[in-house]
Coordinates of C-alpha atoms and ligand atoms in Angstrom, one line a residue:
M1 CA -26.6 21.7 3.4
V2 CA -27.9 18.1 5.2
P3 CA -27.3 15.2 2.9
V4 CA -29.6 12.9 3.3
A5 CA -28.2 8.7 3.8
R6 CA -29.3 7.4 0.8
R7 CA -28.4 3.4 -0.7
V8 CA -26.7 2.7 -3.6
V9 CA -29.5 -0.1 -5.7
R10 CA -26.6 -0.7 -8.1
T11 CA -23.1 -0.1 -9.5
R12 CA -21.9 -0.2 -13.6
R13 CA -18.2 0.1 -14.2
E14 CA -18.4 1.8 -18.1
L15 CA -14.1 2.6 -17.7
S16 CA -11.1 1.5 -16.6
D17 CA -12.1 4.3 -14.3
V18 CA -15.1 4.9 -14.8
W19 CA -18.9 3.3 -12.9
T20 CA -22.2 4.0 -13.0
V21 CA -23.8 4.5 -9.2
E22 CA -27.3 4.5 -9.3
I23 CA -28.9 5.7 -5.8
E24 CA -32.3 4.7 -4.1
P25 CA -34.9 8.0 -4.7
G26 CA -35.8 9.7 -1.8
A27 CA -39.5 9.9 -0.6
D28 CA -40.6 12.9 -3.2
G29 CA -38.6 10.5 -6.5
C30 CA -35.4 12.6 -8.2
A31 CA -36.4 15.4 -9.9
F32 CA -34.4 17.3 -11.3
S33 CA -32.9 19.6 -15.5
P34 CA -31.0 18.3 -17.7
G35 CA -27.4 19.6 -16.7
Q36 CA -28.0 19.5 -12.4
F37 CA -24.7 18.2 -9.6
N38 CA -25.5 16.7 -6.6
M39 CA -22.8 16.7 -4.2
L40 CA -22.1 13.1 -2.6
Y41 CA -21.0 12.5 0.3
A42 CA -18.9 9.8 1.1
F43 CA -19.0 8.8 4.4
G44 CA -15.5 9.8 6.6
V45 CA -13.7 10.9 3.3
G46 CA -15.5 13.9 2.0
E47 CA -18.1 15.7 -1.0
A48 CA -18.0 15.7 -4.5
A49 CA -19.6 17.5 -7.4
I50 CA -21.2 15.2 -9.4
S51 CA -23.9 15.6 -12.2
I52 CA -26.6 13.8 -12.6
C53 CA -26.6 11.8 -15.8
G54 CA -29.9 9.3 -15.8
D55 CA -33.7 10.6 -17.3
P56 CA -35.4 13.6 -15.4
A57 CA -38.6 12.1 -17.0
K58 CA -36.9 8.4 -14.9
A59 CA -38.5 9.9 -10.9
D60 CA -36.9 6.9 -10.0
R61 CA -33.6 5.9 -11.3
L62 CA -31.2 8.3 -10.0
L63 CA -27.5 8.2 -11.8
H64 CA -24.7 9.6 -11.7
T65 CA -21.3 8.8 -14.2
I66 CA -17.8 9.3 -12.2
R67 CA -14.1 9.0 -12.6
S68 CA -12.2 8.4 -9.5
V69 CA -9.5 11.0 -9.9
G70 CA -8.6 10.9 -6.2
K71 CA -9.8 10.7 -2.3
V72 CA -13.2 11.4 -2.2
S73 CA -14.1 10.4 -6.3
A74 CA -12.5 7.4 -5.7
A75 CA -14.8 5.9 -2.6
L76 CA -17.6 7.5 -4.1
A77 CA -17.1 4.6 -7.1
R78 CA -16.0 1.9 -4.9
L79 CA -19.4 2.1 -3.4
K80 CA -21.5 -1.6 -3.4
A81 CA -25.1 -1.6 -4.3
G82 CA -27.0 -1.9 -0.3
E83 CA -24.2 0.9 0.8
M84 CA -25.4 4.3 2.1
L85 CA -23.9 8.2 0.9
G86 CA -25.0 11.3 1.8
V87 CA -27.2 13.1 -1.2
R88 CA -27.0 17.0 -1.9
G89 CA -28.9 18.9 -4.7
P90 CA -29.9 19.0 -6.8
F91 CA -28.5 22.6 -7.1
G92 CA -26.8 24.5 -10.2
K93 CA -28.7 26.3 -13.5
G94 CA -28.6 23.0 -16.3
W95 CA -28.9 23.4 -20.0
P96 CA -31.4 25.2 -21.0
V97 CA -33.2 22.3 -23.2
E98 CA -36.4 25.0 -23.5
A99 CA -34.7 27.5 -25.3
A100 CA -34.1 24.9 -28.3
L101 CA -37.4 24.9 -29.5
G102 CA -37.9 24.6 -32.8
A103 CA -33.6 25.2 -33.6
D104 CA -30.6 22.6 -34.6
V105 CA -29.8 21.7 -32.0
V106 CA -25.5 20.4 -31.6
V107 CA -24.6 18.7 -28.5
I108 CA -20.7 18.0 -28.4
A109 CA -19.2 16.1 -25.8
G110 CA -15.7 15.1 -24.6
G111 CA -14.4 12.3 -22.7
L112 CA -16.4 12.6 -19.4
G113 CA -18.7 15.3 -20.6
L114 CA -21.3 13.2 -22.1
A115 CA -22.3 12.6 -19.0
P116 CA -23.7 15.9 -17.7
L117 CA -24.9 16.0 -21.6
R118 CA -26.9 13.0 -21.6
P119 CA -29.9 14.1 -19.2
A120 CA -30.5 16.4 -22.2
L121 CA -30.0 14.4 -25.0
Y122 CA -33.1 12.4 -23.7
S123 CA -34.9 16.0 -23.4
L124 CA -34.3 16.4 -26.8
F125 CA -35.0 12.9 -28.0
A126 CA -38.3 12.8 -25.8
E127 CA -39.7 15.1 -27.7
R128 CA -37.9 14.7 -30.9
E129 CA -40.6 16.8 -33.6
R130 CA -40.1 19.9 -31.2
Y131 CA -37.0 20.5 -32.5
G132 CA -34.9 21.0 -35.1
R133 CA -31.6 18.9 -36.6
I134 CA -29.8 17.3 -33.7
V135 CA -26.7 16.3 -34.3
L136 CA -24.8 14.3 -31.8
L137 CA -20.5 15.0 -31.3
C138 CA -18.5 12.5 -29.4
G139 CA -15.0 13.2 -28.7
A140 CA -12.1 9.9 -26.3
R141 CA -8.4 9.9 -25.6
S142 CA -9.0 5.9 -28.1
P143 CA -12.1 3.2 -27.8
D144 CA -12.5 1.6 -24.5
D145 CA -12.4 5.2 -23.2
I146 CA -16.1 5.9 -25.8
L147 CA -18.6 6.3 -22.5
F148 CA -21.8 5.2 -22.8
R149 CA -20.1 3.1 -25.7
A150 CA -23.3 0.2 -26.6
E151 CA -25.7 3.8 -26.0
L152 CA -23.9 5.8 -28.4
E153 CA -24.2 2.6 -30.6
H154 CA -27.3 2.5 -30.8
W155 CA -28.7 7.0 -31.2
R156 CA -26.0 6.0 -34.3
T157 CA -29.3 3.8 -36.1
R158 CA -31.3 6.8 -35.5
L159 CA -32.3 8.1 -39.0
D160 CA -33.5 11.5 -37.0
I161 CA -30.2 11.6 -35.5
G162 CA -26.0 12.4 -36.3
V163 CA -24.3 11.2 -34.7
E164 CA -19.3 11.0 -35.2
V165 CA -17.4 9.9 -32.9
T166 CA -14.2 10.3 -33.1
V167 CA -10.9 9.6 -30.9
D168 CA -7.8 11.5 -29.9
H169 CA -5.5 7.7 -31.0
A170 CA -6.9 4.6 -32.0
G171 CA -5.5 1.0 -33.2
R172 CA -5.1 -0.5 -36.9
D173 CA -9.1 -2.1 -35.6
W174 CA -10.1 1.0 -35.3
R175 CA -12.5 2.1 -38.3
G176 CA -14.2 5.1 -36.8
N177 CA -12.7 9.4 -36.3
V178 CA -9.1 10.3 -36.0
G179 CA -8.5 13.4 -34.8
V180 CA -10.1 15.4 -31.7
V181 CA -13.5 16.2 -31.7
T182 CA -13.2 20.4 -32.7
T183 CA -12.6 18.3 -36.3
L184 CA -16.5 16.7 -36.8
I185 CA -17.4 19.8 -36.0
S186 CA -16.4 22.0 -39.7
R187 CA -19.0 19.3 -41.8
A188 CA -21.6 18.9 -39.1
A189 CA -24.7 19.2 -40.5
F190 CA -26.8 21.8 -39.0
D191 CA -27.9 25.8 -39.8
P192 CA -25.3 28.0 -37.9
A193 CA -27.6 30.9 -38.0
H194 CA -30.6 28.3 -36.0
T195 CA -28.6 26.6 -33.7
V196 CA -28.1 26.4 -29.9
A197 CA -25.3 24.6 -29.4
F198 CA -24.3 23.1 -25.7
V199 CA -21.3 21.6 -25.1
C200 CA -19.6 20.2 -22.4
G201 CA -16.0 18.8 -21.8
P202 CA -12.7 19.9 -20.5
E203 CA -11.8 23.5 -20.3
V204 CA -9.9 23.7 -23.2
M205 CA -11.4 21.6 -25.7
M206 CA -14.9 23.1 -24.6
R207 CA -12.9 27.2 -25.7
F208 CA -12.1 25.4 -28.9
A209 CA -15.3 23.9 -30.2
A210 CA -16.9 27.4 -29.5
I211 CA -14.0 29.3 -31.6
E212 CA -15.1 26.6 -34.1
L213 CA -19.2 27.1 -33.6
Q214 CA -18.4 30.4 -33.4
K215 CA -16.7 31.0 -37.1
R216 CA -19.4 28.4 -38.6
G217 CA -21.8 31.4 -37.7
V218 CA -23.4 29.9 -34.4
A219 CA -23.6 33.4 -32.1
G220 CA -21.7 33.0 -28.4
E221 CA -25.5 33.0 -26.8
A222 CA -26.5 30.7 -28.5
I223 CA -23.3 27.8 -27.0
H224 CA -24.2 26.7 -23.8
I225 CA -20.9 25.5 -21.6
S226 CA -20.3 23.8 -18.9
M227 CA -18.2 24.6 -15.9
E228 CA -16.2 22.5 -13.2
R229 CA -14.5 24.2 -10.1
N230 CA -14.3 22.7 -6.7
M231 CA -17.5 23.0 -5.0
K232 CA -18.0 23.4 -0.5
C233 CA -21.8 24.6 0.2
A234 CA -23.2 24.7 -3.5
I235 CA -25.8 27.2 -2.3
G236 CA -23.5 29.7 -2.8
H237 CA -22.5 30.9 0.8
C238 CA -18.5 29.8 0.7
G239 CA -17.2 31.5 -3.2
H240 CA -14.6 28.0 -3.3
C241 CA -16.4 27.8 -6.6
Q242 CA -15.7 31.8 -7.6
F243 CA -15.7 31.7 -11.7
G244 CA -14.7 35.9 -12.4
G245 CA -17.4 37.1 -10.9
D246 CA -20.1 34.2 -10.5
F247 CA -20.1 31.6 -8.5
V248 CA -20.1 28.5 -10.1
C249 CA -22.6 26.7 -7.7
K250 CA -25.2 28.6 -8.1
D251 CA -25.3 30.7 -11.4
G252 CA -24.0 27.8 -13.5
P253 CA -22.6 25.0 -13.9
V254 CA -23.9 26.1 -17.7
A255 CA -23.5 29.1 -19.1
T256 CA -23.1 30.7 -22.8
Y257 CA -19.8 31.0 -23.6
A258 CA -20.4 35.2 -24.8
R259 CA -20.6 35.3 -20.4
L260 CA -17.7 33.3 -19.6
G261 CA -14.9 32.7 -22.3
R262 CA -12.9 35.3 -22.1
R263 CA -12.5 34.6 -18.9
L264 CA -11.7 30.3 -20.3
A265 CA -9.4 32.3 -22.3
M266 CA -7.1 33.8 -19.8
R267 CA -6.8 30.8 -17.7
E268 CA -4.9 29.4 -20.2
L269 CA -2.9 32.5 -21.4
Ligands
FAD301 C1 -20.4 21.1 -11.1 C2 -19.8 19.8 -11.6 C3 -20.1 18.7 -11.9 C4 -18.9 17.2 -12.3 N1 -20.2 16.6 -12.5 C5 -18.7 15.4 -12.6 C6 -19.5 14.1 -12.8 O1 -20.1 14.2 -13.0 N2 -18.6 13.0 -12.2 C7 -16.7 13.3 -11.9 O2 -17.0 12.2 -12.4 N3 -16.7 14.2 -11.9 C8 -17.8 15.4 -11.6 N4 -17.4 16.9 -11.1 C9 -15.6 16.7 -10.7 C10 -15.5 16.3 -9.4 O3 -16.2 16.9 -8.6 C11 -14.7 15.6 -8.8 O4 -13.6 15.5 -9.6 C12 -14.4 16.0 -7.8 O5 -13.9 16.5 -7.1 C13 -12.2 15.7 -7.4 O6 -12.5 15.8 -5.8 P1 -11.4 13.7 -5.7 O7 -10.8 14.3 -3.9 O8 -11.6 12.7 -6.6 O9 -10.1 14.6 -6.2 P2 -9.5 15.7 -6.0 O10 -8.5 15.1 -4.3 O11 -9.9 17.1 -5.3 O12 -7.7 15.7 -7.2 C14 -7.2 14.5 -6.8 C15 -6.5 14.8 -8.5 O13 -7.3 14.2 -9.4 C16 -7.0 16.0 -10.3 N5 -8.5 15.8 -10.6 C17 -9.5 17.3 -9.6 N6 -11.1 16.6 -11.0 C18 -10.4 15.4 -11.9 C19 -11.4 15.6 -12.7 N7 -12.7 16.1 -13.4 N8 -10.6 14.8 -14.4 C20 -8.8 14.7 -14.1 N9 -8.7 14.5 -12.8 C21 -9.2 16.1 -12.1 C22 -6.8 17.0 -8.8 O14 -6.2 17.7 -10.0 C23 -5.3 16.7 -8.2 O15 -4.2 16.3 -9.4 C24 -17.6 17.7 -11.7 C25 -17.4 18.8 -10.9 C26 -18.3 20.1 -10.3 C27 -18.7 21.2 -10.2
FES302 S1 -19.7 25.9 -3.7 FE1 -20.1 28.2 -2.1 S2 -20.3 29.6 -3.3 FE2 -19.8 27.6 -4.3

């Protein structure tokens, strides 16, 4: 429960309101599973749950990508190299990358949702030969809101990954797809009966992505989504993050659509 004080190594502005903060690892490194999160404490301001978004194989680099939306996230995003913050974690159940061995993998990201998915992508790419087709579908509000753009462009040059990017709206100079990310699902190349899907983004986007995947024949048990709820303890004690019968901090944040889908639909009514 006690945050450990760590130093910021460097920061990088990703988008107008999004920064990546690299934090020094602990003495024993910073082992984590793709999809897990840390509780980051901005001293004197407060704590927020932030996903770990670096490469799980690089135990010397602890990365978090933060959108400045309120008091705590703004303070975290403003941190500069050399400044201190508190870190607790890693917490939660992440993307079941091992469960996808031998299967096609469809990764669908909306906006900042690409950050929690990036460690899973690094793990898939590290053992590329152990999976079937890998398809990455990314949506952003506009071309200026595309997260990790240079990396996406690099991945697009690979012949063993299908990468599609779409934006909700764009000016005349945009030559790519326009439309919500779910419109990419119907034409993506994968075998629905042997597919595992990882989906992260706004709840409404995850719900409609899951509906489209199911229309193509992917089972709800094979669709994994990542939930966001306000966290306090992050260890299943306080009940703050309760979502139906689950605590998002310890039973999630990643869970199957088969388990959470009905509850997502009820919240939107
Ligand atoms: C498991 C988990 C992983 C997360 N990973 C990340 C991450 O990698 N990067 C990241 O930036 N955030 C992430 N979040 C969300 C982050 O924890 C919240 O944005 C943060 O707690 C907001 O705290 P605040 O004090 O800055 O804002 P608050 O004062 O709590 O909120 C300020 C305003 O912003 C709105 N708001 C809050 N959160 C969001 C949001 N995510 N998007 C849009 N509006 C919002 C609120 O409704 C409110 O109107 C994650 C949350 C969870 C549960
Ligand atoms: S944050 Fe306390 S139970 Fe999940």
